[in-house]
Structures are given as structure tokens and as C-alpha cells.
mmCIF file of C-alpha atoms in Angstrom:
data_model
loop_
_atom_site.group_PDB
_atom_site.id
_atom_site.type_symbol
_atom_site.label_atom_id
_atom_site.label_comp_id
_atom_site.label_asym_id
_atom_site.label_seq_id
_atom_site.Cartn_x
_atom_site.Cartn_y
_atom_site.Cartn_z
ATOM 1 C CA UNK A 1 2.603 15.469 -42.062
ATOM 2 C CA UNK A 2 -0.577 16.181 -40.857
ATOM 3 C CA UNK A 3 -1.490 17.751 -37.207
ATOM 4 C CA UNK A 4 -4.316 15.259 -36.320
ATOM 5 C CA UNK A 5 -1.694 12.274 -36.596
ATOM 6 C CA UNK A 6 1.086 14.355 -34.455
ATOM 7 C CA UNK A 7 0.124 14.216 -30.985
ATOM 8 C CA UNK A 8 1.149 10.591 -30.103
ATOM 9 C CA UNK A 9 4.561 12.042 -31.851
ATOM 10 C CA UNK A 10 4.754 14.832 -30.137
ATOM 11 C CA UNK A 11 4.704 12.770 -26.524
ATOM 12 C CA UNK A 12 7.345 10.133 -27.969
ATOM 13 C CA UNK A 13 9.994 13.010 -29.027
ATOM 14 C CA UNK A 14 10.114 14.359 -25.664
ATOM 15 C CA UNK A 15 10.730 11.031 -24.334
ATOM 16 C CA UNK A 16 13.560 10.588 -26.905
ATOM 17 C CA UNK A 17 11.832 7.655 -27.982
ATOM 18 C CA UNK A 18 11.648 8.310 -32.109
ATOM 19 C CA UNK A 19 14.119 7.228 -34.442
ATOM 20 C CA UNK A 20 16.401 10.105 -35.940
ATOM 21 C CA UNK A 21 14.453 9.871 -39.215
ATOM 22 C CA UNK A 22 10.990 10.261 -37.188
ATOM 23 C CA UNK A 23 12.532 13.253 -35.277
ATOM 24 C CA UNK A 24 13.710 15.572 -37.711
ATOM 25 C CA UNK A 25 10.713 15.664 -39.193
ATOM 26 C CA UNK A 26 8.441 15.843 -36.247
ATOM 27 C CA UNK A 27 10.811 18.741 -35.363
ATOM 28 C CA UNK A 28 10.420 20.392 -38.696
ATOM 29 C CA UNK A 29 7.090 20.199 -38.635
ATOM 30 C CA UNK A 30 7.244 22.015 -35.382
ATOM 31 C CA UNK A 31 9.034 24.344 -36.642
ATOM 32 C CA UNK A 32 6.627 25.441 -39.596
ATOM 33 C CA UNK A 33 3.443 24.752 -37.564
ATOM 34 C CA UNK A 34 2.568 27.370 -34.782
ATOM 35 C CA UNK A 35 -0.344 25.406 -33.356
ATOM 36 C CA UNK A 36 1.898 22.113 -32.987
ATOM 37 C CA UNK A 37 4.717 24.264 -31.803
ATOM 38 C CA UNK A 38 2.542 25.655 -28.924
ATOM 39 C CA UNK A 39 1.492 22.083 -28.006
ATOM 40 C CA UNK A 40 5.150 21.270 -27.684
ATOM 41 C CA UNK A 41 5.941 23.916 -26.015
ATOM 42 C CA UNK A 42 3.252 23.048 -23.238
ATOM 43 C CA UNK A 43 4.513 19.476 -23.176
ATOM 44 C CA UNK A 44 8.195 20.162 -22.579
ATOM 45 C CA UNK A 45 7.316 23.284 -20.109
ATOM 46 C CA UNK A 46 5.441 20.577 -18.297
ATOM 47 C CA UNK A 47 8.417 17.432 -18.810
ATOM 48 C CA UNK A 48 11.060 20.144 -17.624
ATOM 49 C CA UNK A 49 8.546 21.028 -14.505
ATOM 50 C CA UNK A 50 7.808 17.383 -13.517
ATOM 51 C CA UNK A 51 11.507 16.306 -14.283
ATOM 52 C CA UNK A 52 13.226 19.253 -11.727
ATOM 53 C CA UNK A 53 10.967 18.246 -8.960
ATOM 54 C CA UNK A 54 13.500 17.033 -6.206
ATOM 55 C CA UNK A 55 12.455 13.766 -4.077
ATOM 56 C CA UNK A 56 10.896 15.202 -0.460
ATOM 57 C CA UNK A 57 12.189 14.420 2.436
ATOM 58 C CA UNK A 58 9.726 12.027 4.705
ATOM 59 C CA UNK A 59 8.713 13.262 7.856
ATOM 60 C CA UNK A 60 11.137 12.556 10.915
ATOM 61 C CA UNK A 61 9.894 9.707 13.200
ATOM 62 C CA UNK A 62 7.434 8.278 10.526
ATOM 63 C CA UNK A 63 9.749 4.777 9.919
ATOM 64 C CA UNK A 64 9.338 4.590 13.858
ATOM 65 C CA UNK A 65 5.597 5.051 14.006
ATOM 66 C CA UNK A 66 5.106 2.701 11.526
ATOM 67 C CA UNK A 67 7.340 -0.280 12.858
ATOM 68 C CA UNK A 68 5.456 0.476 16.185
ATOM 69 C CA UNK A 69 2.312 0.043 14.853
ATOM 70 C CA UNK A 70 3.477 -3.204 12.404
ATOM 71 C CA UNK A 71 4.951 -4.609 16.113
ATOM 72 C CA UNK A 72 1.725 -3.864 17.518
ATOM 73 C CA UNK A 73 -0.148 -5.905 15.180
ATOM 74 C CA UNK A 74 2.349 -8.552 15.389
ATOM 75 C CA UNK A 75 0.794 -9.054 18.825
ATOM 76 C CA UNK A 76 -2.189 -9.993 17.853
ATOM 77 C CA UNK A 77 -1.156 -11.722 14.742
ATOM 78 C CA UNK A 78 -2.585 -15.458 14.319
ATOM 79 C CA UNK A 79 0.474 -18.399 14.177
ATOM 80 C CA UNK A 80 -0.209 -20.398 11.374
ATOM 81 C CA UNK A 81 -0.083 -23.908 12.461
ATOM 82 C CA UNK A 82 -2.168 -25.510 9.712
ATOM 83 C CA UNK A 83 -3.186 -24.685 6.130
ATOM 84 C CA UNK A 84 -6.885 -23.363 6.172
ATOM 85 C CA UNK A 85 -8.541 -26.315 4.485
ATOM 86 C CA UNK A 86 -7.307 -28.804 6.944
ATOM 87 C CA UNK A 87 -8.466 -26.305 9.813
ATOM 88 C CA UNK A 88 -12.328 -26.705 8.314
ATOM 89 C CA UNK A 89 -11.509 -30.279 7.997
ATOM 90 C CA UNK A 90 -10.723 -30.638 11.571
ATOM 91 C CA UNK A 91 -13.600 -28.599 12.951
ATOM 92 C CA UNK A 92 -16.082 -31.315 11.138
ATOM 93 C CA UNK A 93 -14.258 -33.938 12.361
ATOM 94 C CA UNK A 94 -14.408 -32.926 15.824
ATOM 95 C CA UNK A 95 -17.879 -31.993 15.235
ATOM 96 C CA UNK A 96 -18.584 -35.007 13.869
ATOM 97 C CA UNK A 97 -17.137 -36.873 16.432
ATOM 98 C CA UNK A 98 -18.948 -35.260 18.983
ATOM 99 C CA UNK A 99 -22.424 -36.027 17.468
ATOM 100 C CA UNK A 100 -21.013 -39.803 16.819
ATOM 101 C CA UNK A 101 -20.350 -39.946 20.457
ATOM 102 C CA UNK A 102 -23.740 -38.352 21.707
ATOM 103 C CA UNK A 103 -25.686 -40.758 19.650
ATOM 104 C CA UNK A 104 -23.572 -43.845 20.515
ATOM 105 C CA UNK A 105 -23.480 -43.158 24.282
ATOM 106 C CA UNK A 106 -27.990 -42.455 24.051
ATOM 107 C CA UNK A 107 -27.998 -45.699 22.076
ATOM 108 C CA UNK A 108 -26.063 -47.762 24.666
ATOM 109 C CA UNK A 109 -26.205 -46.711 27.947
ATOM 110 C CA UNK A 110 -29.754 -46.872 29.426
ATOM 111 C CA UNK A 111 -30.693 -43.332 29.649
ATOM 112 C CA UNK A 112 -33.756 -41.662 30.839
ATOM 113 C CA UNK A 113 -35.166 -39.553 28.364
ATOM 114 C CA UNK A 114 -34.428 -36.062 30.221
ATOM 115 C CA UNK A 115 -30.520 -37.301 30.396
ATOM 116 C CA UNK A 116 -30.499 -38.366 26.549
ATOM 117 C CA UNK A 117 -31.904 -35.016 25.488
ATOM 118 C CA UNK A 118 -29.521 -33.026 27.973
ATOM 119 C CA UNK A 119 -26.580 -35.118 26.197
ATOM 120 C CA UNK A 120 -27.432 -34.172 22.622
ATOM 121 C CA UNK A 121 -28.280 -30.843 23.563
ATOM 122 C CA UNK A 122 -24.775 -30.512 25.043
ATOM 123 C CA UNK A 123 -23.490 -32.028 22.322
ATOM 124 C CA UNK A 124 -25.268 -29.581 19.982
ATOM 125 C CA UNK A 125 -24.584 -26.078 21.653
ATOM 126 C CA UNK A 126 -20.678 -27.579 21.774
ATOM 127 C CA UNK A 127 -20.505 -27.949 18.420
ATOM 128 C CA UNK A 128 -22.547 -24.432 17.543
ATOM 129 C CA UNK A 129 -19.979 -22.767 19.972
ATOM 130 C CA UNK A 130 -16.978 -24.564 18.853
ATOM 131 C CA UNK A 131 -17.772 -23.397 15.149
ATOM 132 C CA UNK A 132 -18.565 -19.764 15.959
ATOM 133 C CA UNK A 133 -15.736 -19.182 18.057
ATOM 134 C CA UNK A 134 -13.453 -20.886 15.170
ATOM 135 C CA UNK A 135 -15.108 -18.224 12.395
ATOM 136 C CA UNK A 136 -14.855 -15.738 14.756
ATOM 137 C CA UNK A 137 -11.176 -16.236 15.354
ATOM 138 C CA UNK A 138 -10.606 -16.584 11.928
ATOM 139 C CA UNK A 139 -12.190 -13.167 10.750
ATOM 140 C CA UNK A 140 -10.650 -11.061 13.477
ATOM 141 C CA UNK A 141 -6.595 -12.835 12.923
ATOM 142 C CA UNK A 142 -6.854 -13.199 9.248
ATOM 143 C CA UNK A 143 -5.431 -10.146 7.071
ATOM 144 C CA UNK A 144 -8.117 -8.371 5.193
ATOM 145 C CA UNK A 145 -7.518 -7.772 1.690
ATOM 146 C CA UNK A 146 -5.716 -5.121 0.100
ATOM 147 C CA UNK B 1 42.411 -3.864 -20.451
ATOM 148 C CA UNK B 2 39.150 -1.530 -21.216
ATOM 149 C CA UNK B 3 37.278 -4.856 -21.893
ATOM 150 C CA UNK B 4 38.361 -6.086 -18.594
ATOM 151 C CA UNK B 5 37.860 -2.880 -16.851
ATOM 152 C CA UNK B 6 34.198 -2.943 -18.044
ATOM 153 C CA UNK B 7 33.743 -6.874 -17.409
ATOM 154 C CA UNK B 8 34.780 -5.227 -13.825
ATOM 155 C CA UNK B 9 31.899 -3.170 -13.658
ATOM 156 C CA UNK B 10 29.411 -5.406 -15.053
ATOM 157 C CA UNK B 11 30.105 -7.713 -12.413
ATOM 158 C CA UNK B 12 30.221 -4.936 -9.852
ATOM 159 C CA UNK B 13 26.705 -3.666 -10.729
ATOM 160 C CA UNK B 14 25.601 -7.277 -10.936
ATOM 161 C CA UNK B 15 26.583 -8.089 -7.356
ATOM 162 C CA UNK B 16 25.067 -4.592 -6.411
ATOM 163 C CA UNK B 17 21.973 -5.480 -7.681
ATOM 164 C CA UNK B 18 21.732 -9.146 -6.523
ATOM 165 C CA UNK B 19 22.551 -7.383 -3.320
ATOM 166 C CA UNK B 20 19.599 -5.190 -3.153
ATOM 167 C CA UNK B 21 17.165 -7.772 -3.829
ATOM 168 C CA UNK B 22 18.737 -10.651 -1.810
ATOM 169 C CA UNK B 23 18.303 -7.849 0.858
ATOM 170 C CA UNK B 24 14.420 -6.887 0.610
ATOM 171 C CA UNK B 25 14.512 -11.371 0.352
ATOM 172 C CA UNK B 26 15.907 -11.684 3.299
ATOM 173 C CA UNK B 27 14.502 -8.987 5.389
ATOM 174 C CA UNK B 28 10.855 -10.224 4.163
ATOM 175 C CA UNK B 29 11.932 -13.633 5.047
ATOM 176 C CA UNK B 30 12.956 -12.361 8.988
ATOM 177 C CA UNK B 31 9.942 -10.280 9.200
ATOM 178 C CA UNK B 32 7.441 -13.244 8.253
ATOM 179 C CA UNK B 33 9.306 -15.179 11.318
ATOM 180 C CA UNK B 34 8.323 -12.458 13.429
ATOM 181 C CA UNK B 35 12.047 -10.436 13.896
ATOM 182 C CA UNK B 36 10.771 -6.795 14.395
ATOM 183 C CA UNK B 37 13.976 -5.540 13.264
ATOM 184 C CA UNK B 38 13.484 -6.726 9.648
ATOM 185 C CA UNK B 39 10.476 -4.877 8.824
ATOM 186 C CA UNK B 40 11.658 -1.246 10.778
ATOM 187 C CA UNK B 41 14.501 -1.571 7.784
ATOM 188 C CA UNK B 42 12.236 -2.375 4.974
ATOM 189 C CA UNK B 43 10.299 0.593 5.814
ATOM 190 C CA UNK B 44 13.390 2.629 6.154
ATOM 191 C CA UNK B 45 15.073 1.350 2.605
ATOM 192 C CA UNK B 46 11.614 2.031 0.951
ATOM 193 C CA UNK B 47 9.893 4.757 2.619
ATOM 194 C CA UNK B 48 10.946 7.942 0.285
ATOM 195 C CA UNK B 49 9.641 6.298 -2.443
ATOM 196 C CA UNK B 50 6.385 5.262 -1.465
ATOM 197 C CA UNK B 51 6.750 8.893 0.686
ATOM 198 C CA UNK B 52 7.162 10.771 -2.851
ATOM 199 C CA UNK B 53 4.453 8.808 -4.914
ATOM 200 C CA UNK B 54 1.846 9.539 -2.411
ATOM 201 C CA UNK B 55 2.781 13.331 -1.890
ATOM 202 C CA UNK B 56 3.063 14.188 -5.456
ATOM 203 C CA UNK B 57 -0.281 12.303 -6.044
ATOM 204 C CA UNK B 58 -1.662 14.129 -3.066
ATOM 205 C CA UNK B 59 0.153 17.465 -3.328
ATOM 206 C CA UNK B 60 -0.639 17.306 0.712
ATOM 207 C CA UNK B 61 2.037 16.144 3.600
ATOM 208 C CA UNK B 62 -0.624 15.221 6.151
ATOM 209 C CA UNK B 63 -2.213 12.771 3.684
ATOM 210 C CA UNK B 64 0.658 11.275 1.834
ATOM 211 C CA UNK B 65 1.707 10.757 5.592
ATOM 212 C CA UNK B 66 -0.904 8.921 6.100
ATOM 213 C CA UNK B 67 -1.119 6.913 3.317
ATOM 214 C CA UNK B 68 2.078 5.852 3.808
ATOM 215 C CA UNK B 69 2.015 4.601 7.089
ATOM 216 C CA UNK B 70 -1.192 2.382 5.579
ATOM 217 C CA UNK B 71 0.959 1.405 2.900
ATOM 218 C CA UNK B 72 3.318 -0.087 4.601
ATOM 219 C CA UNK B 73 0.780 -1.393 7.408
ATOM 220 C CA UNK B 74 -0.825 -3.161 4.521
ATOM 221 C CA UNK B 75 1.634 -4.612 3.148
ATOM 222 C CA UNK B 76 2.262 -5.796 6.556
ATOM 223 C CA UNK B 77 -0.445 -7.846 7.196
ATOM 224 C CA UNK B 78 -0.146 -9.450 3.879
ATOM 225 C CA UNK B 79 3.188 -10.629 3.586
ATOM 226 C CA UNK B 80 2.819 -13.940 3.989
ATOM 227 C CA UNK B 81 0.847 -13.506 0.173
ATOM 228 C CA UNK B 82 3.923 -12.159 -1.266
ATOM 229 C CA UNK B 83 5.349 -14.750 -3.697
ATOM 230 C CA UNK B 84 8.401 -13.032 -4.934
ATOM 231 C CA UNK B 85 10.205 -11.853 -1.789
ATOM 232 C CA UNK B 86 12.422 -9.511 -3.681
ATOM 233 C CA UNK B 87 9.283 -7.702 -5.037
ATOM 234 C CA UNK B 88 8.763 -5.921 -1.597
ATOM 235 C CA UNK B 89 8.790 -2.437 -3.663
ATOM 236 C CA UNK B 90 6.943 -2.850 -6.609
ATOM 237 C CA UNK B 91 4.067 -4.845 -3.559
ATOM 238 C CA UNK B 92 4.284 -1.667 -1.423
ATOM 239 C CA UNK B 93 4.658 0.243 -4.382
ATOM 240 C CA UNK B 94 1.461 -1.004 -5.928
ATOM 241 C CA UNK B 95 -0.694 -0.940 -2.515
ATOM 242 C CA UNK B 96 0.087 2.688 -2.498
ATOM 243 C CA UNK B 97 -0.677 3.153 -6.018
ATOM 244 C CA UNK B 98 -4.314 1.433 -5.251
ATOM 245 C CA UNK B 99 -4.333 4.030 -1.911
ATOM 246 C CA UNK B 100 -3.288 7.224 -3.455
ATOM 247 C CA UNK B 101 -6.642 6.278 -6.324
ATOM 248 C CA UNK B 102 -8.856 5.790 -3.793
ATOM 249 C CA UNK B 103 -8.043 9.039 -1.488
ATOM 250 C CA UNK B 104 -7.827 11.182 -4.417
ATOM 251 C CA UNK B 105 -11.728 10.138 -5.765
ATOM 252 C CA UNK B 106 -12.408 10.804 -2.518
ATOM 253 C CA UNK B 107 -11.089 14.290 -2.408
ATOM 254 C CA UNK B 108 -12.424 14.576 -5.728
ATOM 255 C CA UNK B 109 -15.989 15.124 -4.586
ATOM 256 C CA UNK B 110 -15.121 17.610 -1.783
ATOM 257 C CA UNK B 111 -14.312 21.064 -2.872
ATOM 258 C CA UNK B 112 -10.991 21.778 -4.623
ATOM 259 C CA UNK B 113 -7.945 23.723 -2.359
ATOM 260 C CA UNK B 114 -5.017 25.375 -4.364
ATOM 261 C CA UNK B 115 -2.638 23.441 -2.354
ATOM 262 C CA UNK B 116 -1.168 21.848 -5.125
ATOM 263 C CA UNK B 117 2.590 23.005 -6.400
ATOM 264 C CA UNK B 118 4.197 24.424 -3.145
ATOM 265 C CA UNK B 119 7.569 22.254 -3.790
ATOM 266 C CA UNK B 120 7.931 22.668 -7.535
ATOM 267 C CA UNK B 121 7.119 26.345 -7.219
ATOM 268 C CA UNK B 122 9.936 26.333 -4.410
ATOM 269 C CA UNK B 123 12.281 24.429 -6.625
ATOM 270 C CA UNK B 124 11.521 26.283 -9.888
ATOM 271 C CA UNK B 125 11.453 30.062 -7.540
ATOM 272 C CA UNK B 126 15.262 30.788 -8.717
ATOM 273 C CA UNK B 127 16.309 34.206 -10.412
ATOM 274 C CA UNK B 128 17.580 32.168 -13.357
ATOM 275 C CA UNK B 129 14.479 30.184 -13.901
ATOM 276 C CA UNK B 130 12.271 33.532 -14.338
ATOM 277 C CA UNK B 131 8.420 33.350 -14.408
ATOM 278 C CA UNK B 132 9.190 29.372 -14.307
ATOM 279 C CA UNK B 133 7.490 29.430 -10.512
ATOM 280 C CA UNK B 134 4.226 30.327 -11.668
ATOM 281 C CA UNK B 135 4.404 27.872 -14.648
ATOM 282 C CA UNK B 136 5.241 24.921 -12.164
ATOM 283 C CA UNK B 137 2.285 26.226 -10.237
ATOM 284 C CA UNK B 138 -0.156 26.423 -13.110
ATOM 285 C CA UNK B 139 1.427 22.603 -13.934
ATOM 286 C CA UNK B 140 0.226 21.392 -11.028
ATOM 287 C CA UNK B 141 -3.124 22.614 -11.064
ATOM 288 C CA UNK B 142 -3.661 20.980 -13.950
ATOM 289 C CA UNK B 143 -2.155 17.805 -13.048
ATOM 290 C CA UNK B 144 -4.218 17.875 -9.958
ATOM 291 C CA UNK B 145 -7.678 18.141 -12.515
ATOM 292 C CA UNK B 146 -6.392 14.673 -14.022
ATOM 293 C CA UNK B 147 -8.133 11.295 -13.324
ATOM 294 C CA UNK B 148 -6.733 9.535 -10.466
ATOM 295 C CA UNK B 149 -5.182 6.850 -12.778
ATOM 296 C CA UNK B 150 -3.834 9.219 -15.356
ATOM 297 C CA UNK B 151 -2.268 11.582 -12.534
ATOM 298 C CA UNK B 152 -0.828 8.082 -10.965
ATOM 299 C CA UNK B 153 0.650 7.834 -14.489
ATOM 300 C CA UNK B 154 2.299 10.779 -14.666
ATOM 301 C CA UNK B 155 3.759 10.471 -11.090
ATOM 302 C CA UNK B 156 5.204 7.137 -11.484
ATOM 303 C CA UNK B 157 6.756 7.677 -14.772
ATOM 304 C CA UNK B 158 8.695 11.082 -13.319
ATOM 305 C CA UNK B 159 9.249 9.293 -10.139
ATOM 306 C CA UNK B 160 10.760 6.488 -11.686
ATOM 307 C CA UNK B 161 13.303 8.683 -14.289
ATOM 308 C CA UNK B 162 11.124 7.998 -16.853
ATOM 309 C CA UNK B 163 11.319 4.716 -17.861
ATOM 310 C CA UNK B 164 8.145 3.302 -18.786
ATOM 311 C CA UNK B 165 8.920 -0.336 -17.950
ATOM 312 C CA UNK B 166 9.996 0.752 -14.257
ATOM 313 C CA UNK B 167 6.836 2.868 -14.111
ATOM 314 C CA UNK B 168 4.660 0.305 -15.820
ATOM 315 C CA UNK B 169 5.963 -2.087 -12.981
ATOM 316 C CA UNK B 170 6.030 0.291 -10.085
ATOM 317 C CA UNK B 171 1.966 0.463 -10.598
ATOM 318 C CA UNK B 172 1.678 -3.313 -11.157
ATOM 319 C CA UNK B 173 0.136 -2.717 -14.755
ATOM 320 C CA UNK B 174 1.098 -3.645 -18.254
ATOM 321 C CA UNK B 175 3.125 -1.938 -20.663
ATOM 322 C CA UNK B 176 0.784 -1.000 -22.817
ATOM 323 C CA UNK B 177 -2.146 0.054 -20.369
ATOM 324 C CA UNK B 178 0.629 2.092 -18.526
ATOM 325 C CA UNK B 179 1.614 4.015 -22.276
ATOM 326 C CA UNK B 180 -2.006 4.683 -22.923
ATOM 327 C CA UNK B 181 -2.677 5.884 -19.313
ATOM 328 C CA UNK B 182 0.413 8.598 -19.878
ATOM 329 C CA UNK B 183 -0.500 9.267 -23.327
ATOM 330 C CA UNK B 184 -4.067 10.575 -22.375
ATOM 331 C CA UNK B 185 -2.883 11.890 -18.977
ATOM 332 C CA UNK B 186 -0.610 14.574 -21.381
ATOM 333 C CA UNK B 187 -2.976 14.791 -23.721
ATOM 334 C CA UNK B 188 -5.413 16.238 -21.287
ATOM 335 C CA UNK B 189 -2.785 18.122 -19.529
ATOM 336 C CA UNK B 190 -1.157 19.766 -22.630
ATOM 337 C CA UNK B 191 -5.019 21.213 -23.064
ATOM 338 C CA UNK B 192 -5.664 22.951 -20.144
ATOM 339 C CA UNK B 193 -1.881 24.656 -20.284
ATOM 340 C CA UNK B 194 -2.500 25.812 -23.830
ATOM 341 C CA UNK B 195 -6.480 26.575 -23.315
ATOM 342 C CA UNK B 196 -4.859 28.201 -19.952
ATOM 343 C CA UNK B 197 -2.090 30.494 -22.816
ATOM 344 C CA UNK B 198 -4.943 31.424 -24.947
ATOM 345 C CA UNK B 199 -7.084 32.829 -22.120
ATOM 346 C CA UNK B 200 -4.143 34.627 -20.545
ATOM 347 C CA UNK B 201 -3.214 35.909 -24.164
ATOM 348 C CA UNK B 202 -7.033 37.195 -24.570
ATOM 349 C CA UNK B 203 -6.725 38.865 -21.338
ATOM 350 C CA UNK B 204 -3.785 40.665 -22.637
ATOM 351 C CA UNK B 205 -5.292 41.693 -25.451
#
């Protein structure tokens, strides 16, 4: 058996994960072989270090801080009432709507110039507010990603 | 009577465990409607774990406190993308994982403290155990010079009583990708500890 090939070995005997065959000769091989044996030795020092570690406990109150703070946010959590596609669906609707509207009331109701352009500029800045507010509600309610 | 003694058990164990998840199911499901209640106990049922992986990535109490409590925050305000309710621990578990990466390439690049160790050189300071205090101490060191992702590695797979499918899921990555992670992460580690004996040996010399 040569050293090169041993390492991977090595790791798989301390987990106990070799077949019987596979360990007693990875374990006589140890045995003959100071450099592996000194690897070994370093691996299990380390396993038996790592394995005796006890869990610590977590710091008193820090359930409660973080339920407060998950409450908190609840506050200011959005209510899903529709699915996200149909929200952007229903913004240019509305928008849409309110442009159809604008157009059709300039086309048939005699208008003086002034009023017609005060209409679709109304019209307009609605729909430019309506949409920014929407994004903007969107981006501060929605989760950000992990 | 021994076979029924151990159909007995089986069935025990398999109520316990439908149990457990049905529980982190139904708490999810209560916190997504808004009960308050549900969440506080998630965090309580779950909180030494995700407590442990971040201090023993961290080797710090401040910051595995605080990456914690943005665990658990996180996982919070994405709940709603959790598919599998009964998952809650492997999601938190995994957000943490992510967290614990990210804060330790951070403290990467600021100059290194000798922090690292205090509870496994408490544990390991018995009469009985001899110079084993110092060895848990050199341990960590070394584990604390490991890539993020190979020190996550270790961590989960002692964490989780080293099973490497439990680890492997704990971190949210594949079986294989989690064997090669721990192989290297020893690899590297069982270097420094014996490059670490052959100086002290020189020395002695």
C-alpha cells in the first residue's frame, strides 16, 4: 500500500466507514509507517477534540429578542391579497383605463384647449404617481432575498 | 414477543418523528397566518442549533449572537417561500450556513485574534485529559485558518454526530460536494497540526 493513495483512507477509518478487509490493512500499514502513523494521529487528536465539544448554551433572553423583532416586522408586513402578476396586470388596466377615459371625454365633450390639456395632464401625473407609489410599496413590503 | 416489543418501538420512534415534523408544519403554518406565538416556539425548538453552528464557526459569542438573531429574522421574512413546511431546520439551518460564510470572509481580511478554542480548551482542561487543553487549543487555531466552506464542513458534520447525509443536508448541499468539502477541510487541517509537531519537535531539539 502506498502513502500517496492513503489519505482519503486515512479520513474514512476514523469515520468507521471502511470495510473490515480495508481496515486492517489501513491499520497495518499504520502501524509499519511512521509518517502515516503521525498523520493519523493528528486526525484522531483532532476527531476526539471536535467530537468532546459539548453544545453551548444560547444566551438568556435571545428567543425573546428575536420574536420581538419577527413581531415587529410583522407590523409592517404586506397582506397578500393577489398574486404579483395580476397586481401588474391591474395597475395597466387602471392605467389604461384612465388614459381611455381622458381621451374619450377630450374627444366628446367640447373642450377648450387649456381644459383638454389640463385633463390629460391629470390623467398623466395620475397614472406616473399611481405606478411609483405601487413600486415603491412593493420594494419596501416585499422580503429581500436571502 | 421480542419481535413485537421492537415492532413497539419502531412505531414509537415513527410517531416521534412524524411528531417533530408535523410540529415545525404546523407552527410554520400559524406563523404565516400571522399567530406570534408560533414563530417565538420555532425559534425556541431550533435556536441551540443554529446557536452552536454559528459559534463554533465564529469561535465568538457576540457574533454567533448576532448571526443568529439574523438567521432566524431571515428566515422570517421568507417563509412564505418555504415549500416543505417541515424543512424549517435544514431552511434556517442553511441561511445560517450562507451567514456564518459571509461574516467569516469578512473577518478574514481584518487581523486575526486568538479567540478561538476557549470552550474546547475548557472542556478538554481535566486532570485526566493531560496536555489535551492545549491540543484542543492548537485544533482550533487551525480550524479557524480553514476556508469558510471547509470550516462550515467540519462544523456541521461534528454538529450533526457525524453523519454525512445529516450534515450534507443541514448545509443544503449534495453528498458528494459535502464529502469533498470535509475531505480537503482535514486534509489541510491534519497539515498544519503535524507541520505544527515538527516545529515544536525542532524546537526541542
Amino acid at each position: 500500500m502506498k502513502c500517496r493513495h492513503l489519505e482519503r483512507k486515512l479520513h474514512l477509518l476514523l469515520d468507521g466507514r471502511l470495510t473490515d478487509r480495508d481496515a486492517r490493512r489501513v491499520k497495518a500499514h499504520v502501524a509499519d509507517c511512521a509518517s502515516c502513523r503521525a498523520s493519523f494521529e493528528a486526525l484522531a487528536s483532532a476527531d476526539r477534540a471536535l467530537a468532546a465539544e459539548p453544545l453551548a448554551d444560547p444566551p438568556q433572553g435571545m428567543a425573546e429578542a428575536i420574536a420581538r423583532c419577527a413581531a415587529a416586522q410583522a407590523l409592517f408586513r404586506r397582506r397578500v391579497l393577489l398574486p404579483r402578476w395580476l397586481e401588474v396586470f391591474t395597475l395597466a388596466g387602471v392605467t389604461l383605463a384612465l388614459v381611455v377615459v381622458g381621451v374619450i371625454v377630450s374627444r366628446f365633450v367640447a373642450l377648450s384647449v387649456e381644459v383638454e390639456s389640463l385633463v390629460l395632464c391629470t390623467v398623466v401625473t395620475v397614472s406616473i404617481v399611481l405606478s411609483v407609489g405601487l413600486a415603491a410599496f412593493g420594494c419596501f413590503y416585499y422580503a429581500p432575498d436571502i | 414477543m421480542n419481535l413485537d416489543a421492537g415492532c413497539l418501538a419502531l412505531e414509537l420512534l415513527r410517531a416521534t418523528l412524524y411528531r417533530e415534523s408535523d410540529r415545525d408544519s404546523d407552527l410554520v403554518a400559524r406563523a404565516l397566518q400571522g399567530d406570534p406565538t408560533a414563530f417565538d416556539e420555532l425559534v425556541r425548538r431550533h435556536q441551540k442549533r443554529i446557536y452552536n453552528l454559528s459559534y463554533r464557526m465564529l469561535r465568538r459569542h457576540d457574533d454567533a449572537e448576532d448571526v443568529t438573531q439574523e438567521a432566524f429574522l431571515r428566515a422570517f421574512q421568507t417563509l412564505n417561500r418555504l415549500r416543505d413546511k417541515a424543512a424549517f431546520g435544514g431552511y434556517v439551518g442553511r441561511i445560517t450556513a450562507n451567514l456564518c460564510v459571509a461574516w467569516a470572509r469578512k473577518k478574514q481580511r481584518e487581523p486575526a485574534t486568538s479567540v478561538s478554542g476557549e470552550s474546547l480548551a475548557n472542556t478538554l482542561a481535566d486532570p485526566n485529559h493531560g496536555d489535551v487543553a492545549e491540543i484542543g487549543r492548537r485544533i482550533h487555531e487551525a480550524i479557524a485558518q480553514l476556508p469558510p466552506t471547509e470550516r462550515l464542513a467540519i462544523v456541521a458534520y461534528y454538529l450533526e454526530d457525524r453523519s454525512y447525509e445529516e450534515a450534507a443536508q443541514f448545509l443544503g448541499i449534495g453528498l458528494r460536494a459535502f464529502k469533498t468539502r470535509l475531505y480537503r477541510a482535514r486534509k489541510r487541517l491534519r497539515k498544519m497540526l503535524c507541520d505544527d509537531m515538527a516545529t515544536e519537535d525542532q524546537d526541542r531539539l
